[in-house]
PDB file of C-alpha atoms in Angstrom:
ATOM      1  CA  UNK A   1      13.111  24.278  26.668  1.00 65.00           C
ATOM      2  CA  UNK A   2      16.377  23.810  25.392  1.00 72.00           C
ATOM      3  CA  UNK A   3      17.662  26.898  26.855  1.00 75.00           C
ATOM      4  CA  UNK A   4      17.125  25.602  30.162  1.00 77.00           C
ATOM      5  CA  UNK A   5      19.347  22.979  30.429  1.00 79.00           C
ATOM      6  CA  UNK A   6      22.227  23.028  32.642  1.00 85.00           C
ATOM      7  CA  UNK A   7      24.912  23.131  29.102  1.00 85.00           C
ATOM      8  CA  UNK A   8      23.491  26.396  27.915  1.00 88.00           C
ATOM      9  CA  UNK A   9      24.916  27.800  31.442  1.00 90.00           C
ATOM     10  CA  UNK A  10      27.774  26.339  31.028  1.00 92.00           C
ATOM     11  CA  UNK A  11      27.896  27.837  27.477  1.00 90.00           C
ATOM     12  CA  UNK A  12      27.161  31.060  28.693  1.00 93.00           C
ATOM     13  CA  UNK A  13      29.592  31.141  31.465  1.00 93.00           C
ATOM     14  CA  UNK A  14      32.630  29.967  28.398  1.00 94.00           C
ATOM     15  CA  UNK A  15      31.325  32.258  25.964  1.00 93.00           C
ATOM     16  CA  UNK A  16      31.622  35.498  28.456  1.00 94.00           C
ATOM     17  CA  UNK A  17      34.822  34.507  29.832  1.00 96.00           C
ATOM     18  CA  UNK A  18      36.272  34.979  25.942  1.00 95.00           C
ATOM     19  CA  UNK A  19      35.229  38.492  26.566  1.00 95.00           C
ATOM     20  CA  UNK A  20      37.457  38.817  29.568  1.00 96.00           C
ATOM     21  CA  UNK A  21      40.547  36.922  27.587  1.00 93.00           C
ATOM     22  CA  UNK A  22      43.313  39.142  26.801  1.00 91.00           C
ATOM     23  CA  UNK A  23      43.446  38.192  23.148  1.00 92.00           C
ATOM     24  CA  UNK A  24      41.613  41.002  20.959  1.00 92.00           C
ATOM     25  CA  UNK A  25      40.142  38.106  19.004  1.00 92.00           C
ATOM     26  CA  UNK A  26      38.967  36.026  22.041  1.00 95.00           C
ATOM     27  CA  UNK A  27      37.206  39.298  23.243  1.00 95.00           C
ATOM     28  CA  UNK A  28      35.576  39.409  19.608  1.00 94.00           C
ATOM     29  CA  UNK A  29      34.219  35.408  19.639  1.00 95.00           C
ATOM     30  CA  UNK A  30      32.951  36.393  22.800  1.00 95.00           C
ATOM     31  CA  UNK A  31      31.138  39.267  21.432  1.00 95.00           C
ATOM     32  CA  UNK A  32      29.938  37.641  18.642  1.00 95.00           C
ATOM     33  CA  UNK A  33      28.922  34.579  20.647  1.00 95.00           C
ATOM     34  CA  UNK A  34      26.487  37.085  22.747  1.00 95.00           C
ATOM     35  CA  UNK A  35      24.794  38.865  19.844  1.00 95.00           C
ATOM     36  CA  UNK A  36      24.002  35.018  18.328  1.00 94.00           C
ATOM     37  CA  UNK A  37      22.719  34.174  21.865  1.00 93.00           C
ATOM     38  CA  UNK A  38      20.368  37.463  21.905  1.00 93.00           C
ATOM     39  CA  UNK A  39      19.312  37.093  18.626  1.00 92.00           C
ATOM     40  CA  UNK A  40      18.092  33.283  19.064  1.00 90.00           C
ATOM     41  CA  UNK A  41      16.858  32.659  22.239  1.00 91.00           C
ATOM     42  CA  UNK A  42      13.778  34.015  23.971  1.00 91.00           C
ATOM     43  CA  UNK A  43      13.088  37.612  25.964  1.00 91.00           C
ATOM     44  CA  UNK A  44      12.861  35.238  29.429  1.00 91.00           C
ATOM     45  CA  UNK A  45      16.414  33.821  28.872  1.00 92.00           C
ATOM     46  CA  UNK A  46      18.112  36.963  27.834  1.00 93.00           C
ATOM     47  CA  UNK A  47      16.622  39.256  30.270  1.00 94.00           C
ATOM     48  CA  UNK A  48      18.304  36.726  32.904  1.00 93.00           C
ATOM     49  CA  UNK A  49      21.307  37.035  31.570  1.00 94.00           C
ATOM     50  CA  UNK A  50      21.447  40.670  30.641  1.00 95.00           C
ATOM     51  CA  UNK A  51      23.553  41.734  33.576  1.00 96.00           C
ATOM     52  CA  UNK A  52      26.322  39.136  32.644  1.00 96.00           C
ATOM     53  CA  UNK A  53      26.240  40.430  29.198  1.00 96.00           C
ATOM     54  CA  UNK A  54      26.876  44.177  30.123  1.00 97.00           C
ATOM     55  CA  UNK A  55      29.572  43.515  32.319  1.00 97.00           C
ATOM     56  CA  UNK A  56      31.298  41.656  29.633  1.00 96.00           C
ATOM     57  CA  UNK A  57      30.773  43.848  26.691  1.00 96.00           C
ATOM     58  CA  UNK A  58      31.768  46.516  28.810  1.00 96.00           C
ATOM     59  CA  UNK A  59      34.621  45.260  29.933  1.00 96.00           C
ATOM     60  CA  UNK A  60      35.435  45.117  25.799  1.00 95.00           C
ATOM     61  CA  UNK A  61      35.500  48.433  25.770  1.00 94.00           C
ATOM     62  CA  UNK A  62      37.228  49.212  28.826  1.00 94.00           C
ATOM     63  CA  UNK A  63      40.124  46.816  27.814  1.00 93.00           C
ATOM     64  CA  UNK A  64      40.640  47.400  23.713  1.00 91.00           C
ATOM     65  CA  UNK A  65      39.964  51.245  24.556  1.00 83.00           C
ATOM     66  CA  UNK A  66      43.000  52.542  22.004  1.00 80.00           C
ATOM     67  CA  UNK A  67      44.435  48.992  21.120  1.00 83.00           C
ATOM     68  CA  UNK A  68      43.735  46.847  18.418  1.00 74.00           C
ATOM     69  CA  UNK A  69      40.434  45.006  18.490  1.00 80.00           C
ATOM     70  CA  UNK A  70      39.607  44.807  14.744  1.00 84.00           C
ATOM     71  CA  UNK A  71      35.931  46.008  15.469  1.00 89.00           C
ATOM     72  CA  UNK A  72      35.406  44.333  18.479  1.00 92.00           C
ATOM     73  CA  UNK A  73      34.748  47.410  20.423  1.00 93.00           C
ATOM     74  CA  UNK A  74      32.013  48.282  17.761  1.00 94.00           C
ATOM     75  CA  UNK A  75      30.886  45.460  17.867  1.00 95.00           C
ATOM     76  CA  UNK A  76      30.230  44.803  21.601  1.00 95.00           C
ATOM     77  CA  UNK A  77      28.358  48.873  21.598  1.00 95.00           C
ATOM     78  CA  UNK A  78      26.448  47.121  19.133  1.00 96.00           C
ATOM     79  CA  UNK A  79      25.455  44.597  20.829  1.00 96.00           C
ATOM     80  CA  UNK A  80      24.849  46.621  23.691  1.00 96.00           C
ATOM     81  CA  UNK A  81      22.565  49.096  22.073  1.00 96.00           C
ATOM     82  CA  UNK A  82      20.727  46.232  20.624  1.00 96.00           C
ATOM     83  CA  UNK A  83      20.625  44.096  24.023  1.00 96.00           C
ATOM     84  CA  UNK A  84      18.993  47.528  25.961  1.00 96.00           C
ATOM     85  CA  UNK A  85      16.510  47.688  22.851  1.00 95.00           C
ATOM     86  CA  UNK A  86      15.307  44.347  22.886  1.00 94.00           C
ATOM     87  CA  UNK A  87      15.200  44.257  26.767  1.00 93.00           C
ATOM     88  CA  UNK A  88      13.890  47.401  27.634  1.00 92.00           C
ATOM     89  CA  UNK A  89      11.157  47.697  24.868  1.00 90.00           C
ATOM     90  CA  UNK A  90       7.851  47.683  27.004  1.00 87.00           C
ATOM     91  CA  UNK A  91       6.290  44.005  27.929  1.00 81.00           C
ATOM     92  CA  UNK A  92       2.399  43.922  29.088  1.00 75.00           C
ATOM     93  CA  UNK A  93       1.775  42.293  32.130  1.00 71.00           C
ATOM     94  CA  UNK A  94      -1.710  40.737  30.787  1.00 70.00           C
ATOM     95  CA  UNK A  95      -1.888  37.763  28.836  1.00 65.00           C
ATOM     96  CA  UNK A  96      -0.261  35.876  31.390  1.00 67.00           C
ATOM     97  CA  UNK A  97       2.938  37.562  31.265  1.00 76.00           C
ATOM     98  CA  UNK A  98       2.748  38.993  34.761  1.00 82.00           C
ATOM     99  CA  UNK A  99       6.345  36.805  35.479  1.00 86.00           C
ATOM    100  CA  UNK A 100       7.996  38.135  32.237  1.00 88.00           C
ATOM    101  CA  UNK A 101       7.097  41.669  32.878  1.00 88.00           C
ATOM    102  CA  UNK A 102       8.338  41.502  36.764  1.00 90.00           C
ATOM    103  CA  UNK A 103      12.040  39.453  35.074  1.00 91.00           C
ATOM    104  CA  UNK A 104      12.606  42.962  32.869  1.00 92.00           C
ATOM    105  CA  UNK A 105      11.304  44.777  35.634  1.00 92.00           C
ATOM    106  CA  UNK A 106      14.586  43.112  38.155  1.00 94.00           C
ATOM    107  CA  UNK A 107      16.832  42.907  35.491  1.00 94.00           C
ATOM    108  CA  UNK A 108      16.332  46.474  34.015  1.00 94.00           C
ATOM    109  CA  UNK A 109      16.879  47.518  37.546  1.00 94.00           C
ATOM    110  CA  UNK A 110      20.420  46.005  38.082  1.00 95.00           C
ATOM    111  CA  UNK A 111      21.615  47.068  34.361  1.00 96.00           C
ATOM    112  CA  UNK A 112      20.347  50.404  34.732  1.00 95.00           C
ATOM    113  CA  UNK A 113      22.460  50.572  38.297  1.00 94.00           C
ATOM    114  CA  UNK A 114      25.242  49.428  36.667  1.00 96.00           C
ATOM    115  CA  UNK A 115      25.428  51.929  34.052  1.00 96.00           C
ATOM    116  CA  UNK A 116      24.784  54.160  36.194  1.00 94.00           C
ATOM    117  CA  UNK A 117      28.299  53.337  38.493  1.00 94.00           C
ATOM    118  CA  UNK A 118      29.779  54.030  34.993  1.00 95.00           C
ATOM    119  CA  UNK A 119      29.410  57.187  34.293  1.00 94.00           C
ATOM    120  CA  UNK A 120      32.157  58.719  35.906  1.00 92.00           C
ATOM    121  CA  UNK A 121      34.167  55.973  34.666  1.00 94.00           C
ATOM    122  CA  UNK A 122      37.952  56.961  34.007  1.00 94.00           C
ATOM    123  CA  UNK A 123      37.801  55.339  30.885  1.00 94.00           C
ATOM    124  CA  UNK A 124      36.467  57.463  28.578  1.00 93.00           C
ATOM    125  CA  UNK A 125      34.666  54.608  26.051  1.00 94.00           C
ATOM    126  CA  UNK A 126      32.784  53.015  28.720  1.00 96.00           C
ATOM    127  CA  UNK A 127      31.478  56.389  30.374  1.00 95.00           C
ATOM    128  CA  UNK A 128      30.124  57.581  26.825  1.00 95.00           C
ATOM    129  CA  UNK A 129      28.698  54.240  26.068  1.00 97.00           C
ATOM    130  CA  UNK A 130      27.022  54.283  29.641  1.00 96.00           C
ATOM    131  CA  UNK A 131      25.814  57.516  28.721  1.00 96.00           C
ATOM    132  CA  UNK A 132      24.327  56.755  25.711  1.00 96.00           C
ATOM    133  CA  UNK A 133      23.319  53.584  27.283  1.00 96.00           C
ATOM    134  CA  UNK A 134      21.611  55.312  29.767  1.00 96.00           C
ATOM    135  CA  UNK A 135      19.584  56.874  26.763  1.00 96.00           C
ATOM    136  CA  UNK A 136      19.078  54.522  24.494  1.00 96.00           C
ATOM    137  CA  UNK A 137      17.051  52.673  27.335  1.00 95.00           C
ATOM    138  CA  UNK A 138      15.098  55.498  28.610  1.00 95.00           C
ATOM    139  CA  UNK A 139      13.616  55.939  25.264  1.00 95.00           C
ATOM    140  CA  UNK A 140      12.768  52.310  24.313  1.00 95.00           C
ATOM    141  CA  UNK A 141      10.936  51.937  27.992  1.00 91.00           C
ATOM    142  CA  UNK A 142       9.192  55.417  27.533  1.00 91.00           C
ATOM    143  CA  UNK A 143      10.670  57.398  30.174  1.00 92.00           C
ATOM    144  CA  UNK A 144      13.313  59.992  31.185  1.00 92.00           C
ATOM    145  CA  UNK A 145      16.685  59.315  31.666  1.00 93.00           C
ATOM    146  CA  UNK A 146      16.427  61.031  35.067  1.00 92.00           C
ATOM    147  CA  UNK A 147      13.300  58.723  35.684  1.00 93.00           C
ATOM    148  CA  UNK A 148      15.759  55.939  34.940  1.00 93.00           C
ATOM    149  CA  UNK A 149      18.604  57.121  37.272  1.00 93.00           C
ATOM    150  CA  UNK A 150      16.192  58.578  39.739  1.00 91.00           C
ATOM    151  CA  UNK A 151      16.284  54.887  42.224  1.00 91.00           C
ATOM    152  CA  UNK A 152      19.934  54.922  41.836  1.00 91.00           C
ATOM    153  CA  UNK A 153      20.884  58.682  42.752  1.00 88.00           C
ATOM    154  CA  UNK A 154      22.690  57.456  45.968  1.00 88.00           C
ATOM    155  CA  UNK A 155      24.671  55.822  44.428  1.00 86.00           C
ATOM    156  CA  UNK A 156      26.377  59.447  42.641  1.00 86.00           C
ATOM    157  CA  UNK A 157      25.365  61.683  45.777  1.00 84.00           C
ATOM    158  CA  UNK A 158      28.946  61.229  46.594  1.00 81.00           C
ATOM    159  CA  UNK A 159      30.674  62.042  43.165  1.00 82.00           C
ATOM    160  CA  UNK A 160      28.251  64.465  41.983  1.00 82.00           C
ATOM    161  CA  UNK A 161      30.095  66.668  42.813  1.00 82.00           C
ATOM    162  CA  UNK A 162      32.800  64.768  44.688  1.00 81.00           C
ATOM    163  CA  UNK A 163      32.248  65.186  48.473  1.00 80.00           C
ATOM    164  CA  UNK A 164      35.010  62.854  49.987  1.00 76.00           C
ATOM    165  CA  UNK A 165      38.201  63.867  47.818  1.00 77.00           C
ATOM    166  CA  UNK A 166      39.402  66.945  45.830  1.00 82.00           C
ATOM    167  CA  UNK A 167      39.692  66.855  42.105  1.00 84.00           C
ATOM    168  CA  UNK A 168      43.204  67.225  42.103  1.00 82.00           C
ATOM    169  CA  UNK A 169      43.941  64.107  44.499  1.00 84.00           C
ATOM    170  CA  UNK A 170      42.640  61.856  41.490  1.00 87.00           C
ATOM    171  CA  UNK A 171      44.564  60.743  38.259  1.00 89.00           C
ATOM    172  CA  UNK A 172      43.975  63.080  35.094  1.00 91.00           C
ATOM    173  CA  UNK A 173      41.465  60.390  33.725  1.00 92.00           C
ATOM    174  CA  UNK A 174      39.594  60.101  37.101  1.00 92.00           C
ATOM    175  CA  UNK A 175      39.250  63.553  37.224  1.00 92.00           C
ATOM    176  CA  UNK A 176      37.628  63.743  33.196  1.00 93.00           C
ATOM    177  CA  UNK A 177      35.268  60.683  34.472  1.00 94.00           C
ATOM    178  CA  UNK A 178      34.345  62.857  37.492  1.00 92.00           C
ATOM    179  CA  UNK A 179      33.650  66.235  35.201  1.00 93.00           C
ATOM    180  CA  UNK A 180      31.842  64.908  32.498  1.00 94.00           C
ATOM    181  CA  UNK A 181      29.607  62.243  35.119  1.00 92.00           C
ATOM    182  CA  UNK A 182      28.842  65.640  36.430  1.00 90.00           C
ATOM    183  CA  UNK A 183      27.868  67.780  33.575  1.00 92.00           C
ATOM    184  CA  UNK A 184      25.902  64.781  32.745  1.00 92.00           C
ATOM    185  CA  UNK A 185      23.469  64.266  35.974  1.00 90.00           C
ATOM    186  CA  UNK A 186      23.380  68.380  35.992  1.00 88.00           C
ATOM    187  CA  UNK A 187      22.281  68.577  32.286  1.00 89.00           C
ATOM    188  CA  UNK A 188      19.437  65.866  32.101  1.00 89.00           C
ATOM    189  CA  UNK A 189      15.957  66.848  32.049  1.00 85.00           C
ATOM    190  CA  UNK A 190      14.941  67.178  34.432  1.00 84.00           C
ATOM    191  CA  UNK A 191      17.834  67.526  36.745  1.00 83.00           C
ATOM    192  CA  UNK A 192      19.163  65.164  38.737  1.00 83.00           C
ATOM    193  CA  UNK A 193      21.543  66.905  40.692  1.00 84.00           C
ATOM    194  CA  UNK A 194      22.191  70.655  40.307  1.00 84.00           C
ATOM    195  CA  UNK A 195      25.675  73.013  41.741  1.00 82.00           C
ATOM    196  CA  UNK A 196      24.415  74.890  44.725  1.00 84.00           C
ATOM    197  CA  UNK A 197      27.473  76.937  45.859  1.00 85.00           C
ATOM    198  CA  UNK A 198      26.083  77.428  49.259  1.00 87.00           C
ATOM    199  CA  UNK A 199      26.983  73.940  50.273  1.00 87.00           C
ATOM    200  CA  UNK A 200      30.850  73.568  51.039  1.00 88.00           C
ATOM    201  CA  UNK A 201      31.527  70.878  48.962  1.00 87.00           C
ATOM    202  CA  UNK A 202      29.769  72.199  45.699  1.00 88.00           C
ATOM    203  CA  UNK A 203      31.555  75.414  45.926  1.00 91.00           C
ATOM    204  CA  UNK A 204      35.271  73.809  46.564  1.00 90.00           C
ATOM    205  CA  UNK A 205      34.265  72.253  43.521  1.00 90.00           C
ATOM    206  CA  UNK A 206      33.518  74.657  41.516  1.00 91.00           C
ATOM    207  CA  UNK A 207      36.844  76.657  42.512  1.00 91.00           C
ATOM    208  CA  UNK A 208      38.769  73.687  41.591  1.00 91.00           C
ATOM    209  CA  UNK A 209      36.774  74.165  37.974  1.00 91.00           C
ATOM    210  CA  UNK A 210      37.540  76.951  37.303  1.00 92.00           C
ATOM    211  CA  UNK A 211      41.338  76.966  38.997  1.00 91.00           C
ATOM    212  CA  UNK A 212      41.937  74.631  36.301  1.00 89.00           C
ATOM    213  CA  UNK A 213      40.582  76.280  33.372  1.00 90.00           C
ATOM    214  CA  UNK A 214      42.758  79.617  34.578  1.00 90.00           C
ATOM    215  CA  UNK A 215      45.717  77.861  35.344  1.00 87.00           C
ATOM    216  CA  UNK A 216      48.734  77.691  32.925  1.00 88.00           C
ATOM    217  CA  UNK A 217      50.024  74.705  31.837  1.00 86.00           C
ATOM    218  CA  UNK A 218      53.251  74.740  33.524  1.00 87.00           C
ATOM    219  CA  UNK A 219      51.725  75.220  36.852  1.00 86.00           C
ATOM    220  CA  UNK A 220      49.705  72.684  36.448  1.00 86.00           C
ATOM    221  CA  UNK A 221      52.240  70.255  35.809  1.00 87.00           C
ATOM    222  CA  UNK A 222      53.837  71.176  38.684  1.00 86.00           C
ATOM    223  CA  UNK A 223      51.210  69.276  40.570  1.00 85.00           C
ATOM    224  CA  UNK A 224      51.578  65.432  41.272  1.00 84.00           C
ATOM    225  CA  UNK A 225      48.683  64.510  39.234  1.00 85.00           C
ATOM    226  CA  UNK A 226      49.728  66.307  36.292  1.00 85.00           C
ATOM    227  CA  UNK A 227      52.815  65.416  35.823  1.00 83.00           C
ATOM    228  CA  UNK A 228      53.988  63.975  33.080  1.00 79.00           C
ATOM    229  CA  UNK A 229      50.994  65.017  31.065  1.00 84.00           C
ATOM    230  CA  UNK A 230      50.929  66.482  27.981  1.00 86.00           C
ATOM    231  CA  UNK A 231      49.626  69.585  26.072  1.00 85.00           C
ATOM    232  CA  UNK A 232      46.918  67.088  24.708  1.00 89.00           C
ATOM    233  CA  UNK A 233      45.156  65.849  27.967  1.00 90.00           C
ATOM    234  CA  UNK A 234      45.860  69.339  29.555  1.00 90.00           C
ATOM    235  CA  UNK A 235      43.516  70.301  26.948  1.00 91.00           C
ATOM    236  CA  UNK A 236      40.756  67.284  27.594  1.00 92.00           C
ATOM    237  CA  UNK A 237      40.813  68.473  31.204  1.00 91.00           C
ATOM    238  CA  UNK A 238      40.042  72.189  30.652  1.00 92.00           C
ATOM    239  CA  UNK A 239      37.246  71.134  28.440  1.00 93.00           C
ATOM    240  CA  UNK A 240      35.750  68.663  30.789  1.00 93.00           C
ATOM    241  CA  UNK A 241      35.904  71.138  33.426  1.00 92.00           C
ATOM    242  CA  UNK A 242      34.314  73.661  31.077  1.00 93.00           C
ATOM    243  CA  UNK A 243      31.558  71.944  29.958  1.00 92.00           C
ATOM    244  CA  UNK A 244      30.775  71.063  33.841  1.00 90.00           C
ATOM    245  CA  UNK A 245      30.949  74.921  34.607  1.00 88.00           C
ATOM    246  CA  UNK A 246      28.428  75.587  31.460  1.00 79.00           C
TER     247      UNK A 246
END
């Protein structure tokens, strides 16, 4: 009962703002304030507060990607992967749990959209942790990950492949998000989407795949979005856009 009072909001609401501090060690109290919250109060209460906790332990990840964060970006995939497995782990509607069963139902449905919007993420530690996200809770609830992603597939139709803008009019990191978000829907099985080069937009995308794997390095930084880019990412693009031609 205790979890229903109006200060374990309020407790909530403080501890996931930490997350979104820009102190590395505010980030990880938040963090660890989550996992003690998961790990002590009951399936109801988490599941209604699963979406809250994604966003912020995402955002973890998004923020300390390649800064210091003294395992709080660990941490908060941790959490995550332990969050999805407690949440998504199968809960029988008899017994009088018809309620229960219909809370993981709504809130599996919003995390699973969520992580879905992420995987064509520019950044590249929240797209893989969507990924595996996207995984990790298709095997706990006993289904495919294209079973998982199949209510939210309008939500890619646009991106996969990109319809409304080239490749080239994104950033470098945009364009990686777009690739391997691609090569991701297009490898599941079963398939979610699949390259038809009869459509216009699949095949300009495909020419721009394989433009960019031909491509030299010093005409490539010639274009806008390149420039300024090193050997490095050149090299992250081409095998992005090699693994979506596979």
């Amino acid at each position: 009962r205790a979890c229903q009072l109006p200060y374990m909001e309020y407790l909530v609401e403080r501890m996931c703002a930490l997350c979104y501090d820009r102190a590395w060690y505010a980030k990880s109290g938040g963090c660890f304030a989550i996992k003690c919250l998961m790990e002590r109060l009951p399936l109801r209460w988490v599941l209604s507060h699963q979406y809250l906790f994604l966003k912020a332990l995402l955002f973890i990840m998004m923020d300390l990607t390649g800064e210091v964060s003294n395992g709080a970006v660990d941490m908060a995939k941790a959490n995550l992967e332990k969050m999805l497995t407690l949440c998504g782990s199968p809960v029988s509607p008899e017994g009088g749990q018809e309620d229960l069963a219909e809370a993981q139902r709504k809130s599996l449905h919003e995390v699973a959209l969520e992580l879905v919007r992420q995987i064509t993420s520019p950044n590249s530690c929240v797209r893989e942790q969507a990924m595996h996200s996207l995984e990790v809770l298709a095997r706990v609830s006993h289904q495919s990950v294209a079973q998982l992603m199949e209510p939210h597939k309008e939500l890619l139709v646009d991106m996969i492949p990109p319809k409304k803008h080239l490749l080239r009019h994104q950033p470098l990191n945009a364009q990686i998000g777009l690739m391997e978000g691609n090569t991701f829907c297009t490898t599941l099985q079963p398939r979610l989407f699949a390259l038809d080069l009869t459509i216009t937009e699949h095949k300009t995308f495909f020419t721009e795949l394989v433009s960019l794997c031909e491509a030299e390095d010093g005409a490539l930084q010639k274009l806008p979005c390149y420039k300024g880019c090193g050997a490095a990412a050149l090299v992250s693009l081409r095998k992005a856009a090699l693994r979506a031609l596979a």
